[in-house]
Amino acid sequence: MGPLIALLVTLAMGAQSPKPAPLLEVSGAWLRAAQPKQVTGGYVLLHNRDDSAVALTAVRSPIAKTIELHSISERDGVMRMVRVEKITVPARDKVALEPGGYHLMLFELTRVLAPGDRVTLTFVFDNGRELDVVFDVKARDA
Amino acid sequence: MRSRVETAVLPGLLLIVIATTNACRDSGRAATHDQNQARRHATPAGGGFTLTDQNGARWSLSNMSGRAGLIFFGYTMCADACPIAMAKVARAARALGDDAKQLTAILVSVDPERDTPDVLSDYVKGFEFPLVALTGSKTEIDGVAGRFGVKYSKEQSSSAAGYLISHTTTLFLVDRTGRVLHHYPSGSKAEQIAADIRHLLRETPR
């Protein structure tokens, strides 16, 4: 089993804030291995420990020209994938980006993603905060 | 709001549900949710077909090196559902051990517009099992999809992909004639697929 990536990240409201810093926990981040001409998917668990909702609105990284947020749903055996503008994590709740559900879709990779690689993607939230998340690369048929 | 695809598919599925009760051939197994789901869909007839493979050559099921084929209808610009299916095929192949030599995994592209043989040639690399990737004219793909009861629909999207394709995610276990022996909706387990392939190998002459 690959190492579990667990980052406890403080989304501080500002150095002047007297309140305890709210937390967003990000864990289990992984990408499926791919060649530069291929698209691939990324997955992560977002755990919002704050008292207010937060939404992931964008993801960027030097490893891909474009990274989009997608969701997938199945009805009567037909799978439908759609692009979404944001993924909201309610207060004190978790949202999983996982196979068969929400996921990141990466286009036009700038490098090979091989199993065992670790790459960094930057998450952008609706409160303006940004967070670097390290993803493990797993085999294409993982 | 219901999508155009879903709306288009529903009437057909109502007919399938009415027609199905004894269609699946795994009635002796434990009645799990997934198997119940499978039973709601009649086993399609399937049948032989000829399409163009990732090398640009015409390819038929008679080209299979083994006695079992697992067919999936997907496309290369699919970042989730299709890799999930390929991962399931990989787990089934691992569970088969040496018997995996008798299995040919087959991807039929439902995006023939983008999935040229060159694109498919890149796609098949990197899997731990042999994968034949097939494309053809839309008419050819429509014909094969129809015989396997597969629905697919091109949908415009704000995605950088330009368009995305909604499609059936069922895996089909076939013999060399293309006869569908079992079919597996997305929630099915790789272990069950491997067990059915072993059964097929026992029942089929070399």
Tab-separated table of C-alpha atoms in Angstrom:
chain	number	residue	atom	x	y	z
A	1	MET	CA	0.000	0.000	0.000
A	2	GLY	CA	1.330	3.389	-0.893
A	3	PRO	CA	1.988	5.881	1.796
A	4	LEU	CA	-1.023	7.714	3.047
A	5	ILE	CA	-0.700	11.379	2.424
A	6	ALA	CA	-2.280	13.348	5.182
A	7	LEU	CA	-1.861	17.037	5.314
A	8	LEU	CA	-3.343	19.104	8.038
A	9	VAL	CA	-3.583	22.510	6.547
A	10	THR	CA	-4.520	25.668	8.262
A	11	LEU	CA	-6.728	27.910	6.254
A	12	ALA	CA	-6.037	30.913	8.400
A	13	MET	CA	-8.425	33.782	8.117
A	14	GLY	CA	-5.542	36.141	8.527
A	15	ALA	CA	-2.785	36.706	11.038
A	16	GLN	CA	-4.841	39.321	12.786
A	17	SER	CA	-7.743	36.946	13.449
A	18	PRO	CA	-8.131	36.047	17.107
A	19	LYS	CA	-10.175	32.934	16.281
A	20	PRO	CA	-8.642	29.459	16.272
A	21	ALA	CA	-7.546	28.603	12.757
A	22	PRO	CA	-10.090	26.510	10.837
A	23	LEU	CA	-8.789	23.288	9.380
A	24	LEU	CA	-9.176	21.465	6.111
A	25	GLU	CA	-7.788	17.951	6.112
A	26	VAL	CA	-6.758	16.469	2.772
A	27	SER	CA	-5.892	12.783	2.548
A	28	GLY	CA	-5.482	9.862	0.182
A	29	ALA	CA	-4.623	11.996	-2.852
A	30	TRP	CA	-3.752	9.916	-5.914
A	31	LEU	CA	-3.612	10.153	-9.695
A	32	ARG	CA	-3.840	7.420	-12.273
A	33	ALA	CA	-0.637	6.922	-14.260
A	34	ALA	CA	-0.734	8.297	-17.810
A	35	GLN	CA	1.280	9.370	-20.810
A	36	PRO	CA	1.332	13.009	-21.971
A	37	LYS	CA	-1.186	12.398	-24.773
A	38	GLN	CA	-3.669	10.812	-22.414
A	39	VAL	CA	-6.202	12.221	-19.998
A	40	THR	CA	-6.226	10.977	-16.455
A	41	GLY	CA	-8.176	11.226	-13.217
A	42	GLY	CA	-7.304	12.360	-9.717
A	43	TYR	CA	-8.893	11.564	-6.377
A	44	VAL	CA	-8.715	12.921	-2.834
A	45	LEU	CA	-10.709	13.103	0.377
A	46	LEU	CA	-11.569	16.590	1.596
A	47	HIS	CA	-12.499	16.939	5.269
A	48	ASN	CA	-13.729	20.343	6.306
A	49	ARG	CA	-13.325	20.847	10.057
A	50	ASP	CA	-14.506	24.436	9.893
A	51	ASP	CA	-17.893	25.761	10.909
A	52	SER	CA	-18.556	27.137	7.463
A	53	ALA	CA	-18.655	25.470	4.068
A	54	VAL	CA	-15.772	25.760	1.678
A	55	ALA	CA	-15.759	25.035	-2.051
A	56	LEU	CA	-12.963	23.803	-4.264
A	57	THR	CA	-13.196	25.949	-7.379
A	58	ALA	CA	-10.029	25.259	-9.355
A	59	VAL	CA	-6.936	23.095	-9.465
A	60	ARG	CA	-3.706	23.882	-11.285
A	61	SER	CA	-0.338	22.261	-11.653
A	62	PRO	CA	2.662	22.417	-13.966
A	63	ILE	CA	2.004	18.748	-14.788
A	64	ALA	CA	-1.125	19.486	-16.866
A	65	LYS	CA	-2.281	22.272	-19.120
A	66	THR	CA	-5.847	21.965	-17.895
A	67	ILE	CA	-7.339	20.437	-14.757
A	68	GLU	CA	-11.114	20.330	-14.407
A	69	LEU	CA	-13.568	19.284	-11.738
A	70	HIS	CA	-15.918	16.568	-12.944
A	71	SER	CA	-18.688	14.471	-11.548
A	72	ILE	CA	-20.081	11.254	-12.853
A	73	SER	CA	-23.434	9.647	-12.381
A	74	GLU	CA	-24.993	6.413	-13.530
A	75	ARG	CA	-28.553	5.874	-14.514
A	76	ASP	CA	-29.772	2.566	-15.839
A	77	GLY	CA	-26.297	1.421	-16.703
A	78	VAL	CA	-25.389	4.563	-18.661
A	79	MET	CA	-22.567	6.622	-17.159
A	80	ARG	CA	-22.689	10.372	-17.679
A	81	MET	CA	-19.727	12.610	-16.902
A	82	VAL	CA	-20.163	16.369	-16.547
A	83	ARG	CA	-17.870	19.253	-15.727
A	84	VAL	CA	-18.749	21.079	-12.502
A	85	GLU	CA	-17.723	24.593	-11.508
A	86	LYS	CA	-17.050	23.776	-7.855
A	87	ILE	CA	-17.142	21.032	-5.262
A	88	THR	CA	-18.568	22.238	-1.961
A	89	VAL	CA	-17.546	20.655	1.312
A	90	PRO	CA	-20.191	21.477	3.926
A	91	ALA	CA	-19.169	22.609	7.385
A	92	ARG	CA	-17.852	19.801	9.592
A	93	ASP	CA	-18.253	17.324	6.756
A	94	LYS	CA	-16.296	15.331	4.196
A	95	VAL	CA	-16.491	15.034	0.422
A	96	ALA	CA	-14.656	12.284	-1.408
A	97	LEU	CA	-13.316	12.639	-4.913
A	98	GLU	CA	-13.289	8.962	-5.767
A	99	PRO	CA	-13.692	6.596	-8.733
A	100	GLY	CA	-17.283	6.708	-9.929
A	101	GLY	CA	-17.985	10.123	-8.378
A	102	TYR	CA	-16.381	13.518	-8.187
A	103	HIS	CA	-12.891	13.521	-9.671
A	104	LEU	CA	-10.232	15.734	-11.188
A	105	MET	CA	-9.748	15.388	-14.917
A	106	LEU	CA	-6.297	16.292	-16.210
A	107	PHE	CA	-5.696	17.191	-19.864
A	108	GLU	CA	-2.505	17.624	-21.855
A	109	LEU	CA	-0.019	16.339	-19.336
A	110	THR	CA	3.394	17.938	-19.593
A	111	ARG	CA	5.194	14.844	-18.328
A	112	VAL	CA	4.769	11.127	-17.909
A	113	LEU	CA	2.991	10.132	-14.720
A	114	ALA	CA	4.493	6.811	-13.690
A	115	PRO	CA	3.449	4.616	-10.768
A	116	GLY	CA	5.344	5.674	-7.679
A	117	ASP	CA	5.732	9.302	-8.756
A	118	ARG	CA	4.617	12.058	-6.406
A	119	VAL	CA	3.373	15.315	-7.897
A	120	THR	CA	1.951	18.509	-6.476
A	121	LEU	CA	-1.344	20.085	-7.465
A	122	THR	CA	-2.552	23.434	-6.136
A	123	PHE	CA	-6.152	23.581	-4.942
A	124	VAL	CA	-7.945	26.937	-5.084
A	125	PHE	CA	-10.911	27.512	-2.782
A	126	ASP	CA	-13.759	29.996	-2.964
A	127	ASN	CA	-12.397	31.894	0.042
A	128	GLY	CA	-9.330	32.706	-1.986
A	129	ARG	CA	-7.065	30.331	-0.126
A	130	GLU	CA	-4.741	27.990	-1.971
A	131	LEU	CA	-3.391	24.661	-0.864
A	132	ASP	CA	-0.615	22.502	-2.311
A	133	VAL	CA	-1.562	18.831	-2.272
A	134	VAL	CA	0.869	16.004	-2.983
A	135	PHE	CA	-0.600	13.200	-5.084
A	136	ASP	CA	0.742	9.647	-5.338
A	137	VAL	CA	0.659	8.202	-8.856
A	138	LYS	CA	-0.796	4.718	-9.040
A	139	ALA	CA	-0.857	2.190	-11.881
A	140	ARG	CA	-3.398	2.760	-14.655
A	141	ASP	CA	-5.273	-0.347	-13.652
A	142	ALA	CA	-5.125	0.320	-9.905
B	1	MET	CA	-33.243	18.034	-14.891
B	2	ARG	CA	-33.122	14.772	-16.746
B	3	SER	CA	-30.543	14.585	-19.499
B	4	ARG	CA	-31.388	13.931	-23.108
B	5	VAL	CA	-29.543	10.638	-22.935
B	6	GLU	CA	-31.392	9.448	-19.884
B	7	THR	CA	-34.693	10.411	-21.405
B	8	ALA	CA	-33.856	8.569	-24.580
B	9	VAL	CA	-32.750	5.438	-22.761
B	10	LEU	CA	-35.638	5.036	-20.365
B	11	PRO	CA	-38.324	3.694	-22.721
B	12	GLY	CA	-35.956	1.025	-23.963
B	13	LEU	CA	-35.099	-0.006	-20.447
B	14	LEU	CA	-38.735	-0.397	-19.526
B	15	LEU	CA	-39.007	-2.992	-22.267
B	16	ILE	CA	-35.863	-4.706	-21.039
B	17	VAL	CA	-37.138	-4.912	-17.485
B	18	ILE	CA	-40.373	-6.481	-18.658
B	19	ALA	CA	-38.571	-8.991	-20.827
B	20	THR	CA	-35.895	-10.110	-18.456
B	21	THR	CA	-36.762	-12.260	-15.434
B	22	ASN	CA	-34.872	-15.433	-16.397
B	23	ALA	CA	-32.373	-13.874	-18.723
B	24	CYS	CA	-29.187	-14.107	-16.704
B	25	ARG	CA	-27.582	-17.454	-16.301
B	26	ASP	CA	-26.286	-17.057	-12.780
B	27	SER	CA	-29.478	-17.790	-10.908
B	28	GLY	CA	-27.792	-20.180	-8.485
B	29	ARG	CA	-25.601	-17.548	-6.911
B	30	ALA	CA	-26.176	-15.573	-3.784
B	31	ALA	CA	-28.644	-12.812	-4.469
B	32	THR	CA	-26.438	-9.814	-3.904
B	33	HIS	CA	-27.554	-6.357	-4.883
B	34	ASP	CA	-25.216	-6.349	-7.864
B	35	GLN	CA	-26.500	-9.640	-9.167
B	36	ASN	CA	-30.059	-8.533	-8.742
B	37	GLN	CA	-29.176	-5.490	-10.774
B	38	ALA	CA	-27.697	-7.717	-13.452
B	39	ARG	CA	-30.844	-9.813	-13.595
B	40	ARG	CA	-32.911	-6.755	-14.406
B	41	HIS	CA	-31.186	-6.532	-17.769
B	42	ALA	CA	-31.681	-9.163	-20.413
B	43	THR	CA	-28.559	-10.761	-21.793
B	44	PRO	CA	-28.012	-9.214	-25.222
B	45	ALA	CA	-27.402	-11.475	-28.176
B	46	GLY	CA	-24.005	-10.049	-29.055
B	47	GLY	CA	-22.485	-11.748	-32.062
B	48	GLY	CA	-19.398	-11.582	-34.209
B	49	PHE	CA	-18.097	-8.345	-35.649
B	50	THR	CA	-15.151	-6.899	-37.515
B	51	LEU	CA	-13.649	-3.528	-36.641
B	52	THR	CA	-10.254	-1.819	-36.961
B	53	ASP	CA	-7.684	-2.402	-34.247
B	54	GLN	CA	-4.987	-0.135	-32.807
B	55	ASN	CA	-2.593	-1.245	-35.540
B	56	GLY	CA	-4.979	-0.234	-38.286
B	57	ALA	CA	-5.767	-3.840	-39.170
B	58	ARG	CA	-9.210	-5.361	-39.442
B	59	TRP	CA	-9.918	-7.467	-36.378
B	60	SER	CA	-12.593	-10.057	-35.618
B	61	LEU	CA	-13.333	-12.100	-32.533
B	62	SER	CA	-11.898	-15.094	-34.360
B	63	ASN	CA	-8.550	-13.297	-33.933
B	64	MET	CA	-8.727	-13.852	-30.178
B	65	SER	CA	-5.788	-15.887	-29.001
B	66	GLY	CA	-7.785	-17.394	-26.154
B	67	ARG	CA	-11.273	-18.693	-25.646
B	68	ALA	CA	-12.775	-15.844	-23.653
B	69	GLY	CA	-13.256	-12.185	-24.450
B	70	LEU	CA	-14.222	-9.340	-22.172
B	71	ILE	CA	-15.707	-6.472	-24.158
B	72	PHE	CA	-16.123	-2.921	-22.898
B	73	PHE	CA	-17.522	0.017	-24.824
B	74	GLY	CA	-15.699	3.205	-23.851
B	75	TYR	CA	-13.354	5.878	-25.142
B	76	THR	CA	-9.874	7.092	-24.493
B	77	MET	CA	-10.829	10.588	-23.319
B	78	CYS	CA	-12.702	9.060	-20.419
B	79	ALA	CA	-10.917	9.757	-17.152
B	80	ASP	CA	-13.006	7.735	-14.749
B	81	ALA	CA	-15.599	5.165	-15.813
B	82	CYS	CA	-13.390	3.534	-18.452
B	83	PRO	CA	-10.258	3.270	-16.268
B	84	ILE	CA	-12.456	1.795	-13.537
B	85	ALA	CA	-13.597	-0.889	-15.973
B	86	MET	CA	-10.019	-1.527	-17.136
B	87	ALA	CA	-8.941	-1.870	-13.501
B	88	LYS	CA	-11.663	-4.436	-12.995
B	89	VAL	CA	-10.448	-6.387	-16.014
B	90	ALA	CA	-6.932	-6.270	-14.560
B	91	ARG	CA	-8.134	-7.636	-11.220
B	92	ALA	CA	-10.031	-10.416	-12.997
B	93	ALA	CA	-6.912	-11.267	-15.022
B	94	ARG	CA	-4.788	-11.375	-11.862
B	95	ALA	CA	-7.343	-13.663	-10.209
B	96	LEU	CA	-7.186	-16.008	-13.199
B	97	GLY	CA	-3.441	-16.620	-12.923
B	98	ASP	CA	-2.296	-18.791	-15.844
B	99	ASP	CA	-5.842	-18.958	-17.179
B	100	ALA	CA	-5.539	-15.269	-18.021
B	101	LYS	CA	-3.731	-16.377	-21.184
B	102	GLN	CA	-7.135	-17.458	-22.448
B	103	LEU	CA	-8.610	-13.992	-21.925
B	104	THR	CA	-8.628	-11.168	-24.452
B	105	ALA	CA	-9.717	-7.766	-23.204
B	106	ILE	CA	-11.406	-5.689	-25.906
B	107	LEU	CA	-12.219	-1.983	-25.868
B	108	VAL	CA	-14.704	-0.886	-28.521
B	109	SER	CA	-14.483	2.877	-28.880
B	110	VAL	CA	-17.735	4.813	-28.769
B	111	ASP	CA	-15.747	7.869	-29.890
B	112	PRO	CA	-14.552	6.817	-33.344
B	113	GLU	CA	-14.230	10.483	-34.305
B	114	ARG	CA	-11.243	10.954	-31.965
B	115	ASP	CA	-10.151	7.383	-31.314
B	116	THR	CA	-8.080	6.703	-34.400
B	117	PRO	CA	-5.815	3.645	-34.501
B	118	ASP	CA	-2.870	5.893	-33.546
B	119	VAL	CA	-4.677	7.188	-30.467
B	120	LEU	CA	-5.711	3.668	-29.522
B	121	SER	CA	-2.163	2.429	-30.008
B	122	ASP	CA	-0.962	4.846	-27.321
B	123	TYR	CA	-3.873	3.975	-25.072
B	124	VAL	CA	-3.275	0.221	-24.939
B	125	LYS	CA	0.270	0.669	-23.631
B	126	GLY	CA	0.838	0.367	-19.933
B	127	PHE	CA	-1.796	-2.173	-19.032
B	128	GLU	CA	-0.631	-5.369	-17.398
B	129	PHE	CA	-2.946	-7.437	-19.616
B	130	PRO	CA	-3.188	-7.525	-23.425
B	131	LEU	CA	-5.834	-5.087	-24.615
B	132	VAL	CA	-7.246	-4.921	-28.132
B	133	ALA	CA	-8.705	-1.489	-28.846
B	134	LEU	CA	-11.122	-1.209	-31.744
B	135	THR	CA	-12.557	1.628	-33.760
B	136	GLY	CA	-14.466	1.986	-37.002
B	137	SER	CA	-16.997	4.111	-38.763
B	138	LYS	CA	-19.910	5.382	-36.728
B	139	THR	CA	-22.144	3.024	-38.669
B	140	GLU	CA	-19.940	0.074	-37.736
B	141	ILE	CA	-19.791	1.088	-34.074
B	142	ASP	CA	-23.554	1.643	-33.985
B	143	GLY	CA	-24.092	-1.831	-35.380
B	144	VAL	CA	-21.897	-3.547	-32.794
B	145	ALA	CA	-23.238	-1.443	-29.920
B	146	GLY	CA	-26.779	-2.250	-30.914
B	147	ARG	CA	-26.189	-5.990	-30.826
B	148	PHE	CA	-24.762	-5.690	-27.317
B	149	GLY	CA	-27.538	-3.398	-26.104
B	150	VAL	CA	-25.058	-0.581	-25.529
B	151	LYS	CA	-26.267	3.017	-25.468
B	152	TYR	CA	-23.967	5.918	-26.112
B	153	SER	CA	-24.458	9.581	-26.811
B	154	LYS	CA	-22.171	12.493	-27.621
B	155	GLU	CA	-22.841	15.516	-25.407
B	156	GLN	CA	-21.372	18.977	-25.832
B	157	SER	CA	-19.589	20.212	-22.728
B	158	SER	CA	-17.783	23.256	-21.371
B	159	SER	CA	-14.905	20.872	-20.731
B	160	ALA	CA	-11.619	21.187	-22.578
B	161	ALA	CA	-12.610	17.829	-24.030
B	162	GLY	CA	-15.095	19.689	-26.226
B	163	TYR	CA	-17.596	16.911	-25.917
B	164	LEU	CA	-18.046	14.016	-23.562
B	165	ILE	CA	-19.787	10.732	-24.198
B	166	SER	CA	-22.377	9.113	-21.986
B	167	HIS	CA	-22.229	5.380	-22.403
B	168	THR	CA	-23.176	2.011	-21.036
B	169	THR	CA	-20.496	0.707	-18.692
B	170	THR	CA	-21.360	-2.974	-18.794
B	171	LEU	CA	-18.635	-5.567	-19.392
B	172	PHE	CA	-19.567	-8.479	-21.661
B	173	LEU	CA	-18.031	-11.941	-21.429
B	174	VAL	CA	-18.120	-13.564	-24.869
B	175	ASP	CA	-16.835	-16.659	-26.591
B	176	ARG	CA	-15.130	-16.640	-29.973
B	177	THR	CA	-18.457	-16.384	-31.768
B	178	GLY	CA	-19.376	-13.251	-29.854
B	179	ARG	CA	-22.143	-14.973	-27.930
B	180	VAL	CA	-22.656	-13.132	-24.665
B	181	LEU	CA	-22.278	-15.601	-21.809
B	182	HIS	CA	-22.553	-13.082	-18.992
B	183	HIS	CA	-22.729	-9.359	-18.645
B	184	TYR	CA	-21.597	-7.268	-15.719
B	185	PRO	CA	-22.965	-3.881	-14.686
B	186	SER	CA	-20.574	-1.395	-13.146
B	187	GLY	CA	-21.018	-2.648	-9.568
B	188	SER	CA	-20.017	-6.232	-10.410
B	189	LYS	CA	-16.984	-7.817	-8.777
B	190	ALA	CA	-13.834	-8.883	-10.607
B	191	GLU	CA	-13.827	-12.148	-8.664
B	192	GLN	CA	-17.212	-13.062	-10.151
B	193	ILE	CA	-15.949	-12.292	-13.646
B	194	ALA	CA	-12.895	-14.488	-13.063
B	195	ALA	CA	-15.082	-17.316	-11.770
B	196	ASP	CA	-17.314	-17.116	-14.844
B	197	ILE	CA	-14.271	-17.162	-17.143
B	198	ARG	CA	-12.947	-20.256	-15.394
B	199	HIS	CA	-16.333	-21.887	-15.891
B	200	LEU	CA	-16.274	-20.952	-19.572
B	201	LEU	CA	-12.799	-22.443	-19.982
B	202	ARG	CA	-13.899	-25.684	-18.358
B	203	GLU	CA	-16.934	-25.938	-20.645
B	204	THR	CA	-15.264	-24.869	-23.908
B	205	PRO	CA	-13.094	-27.228	-25.961
B	206	ARG	CA	-9.586	-26.002	-26.634
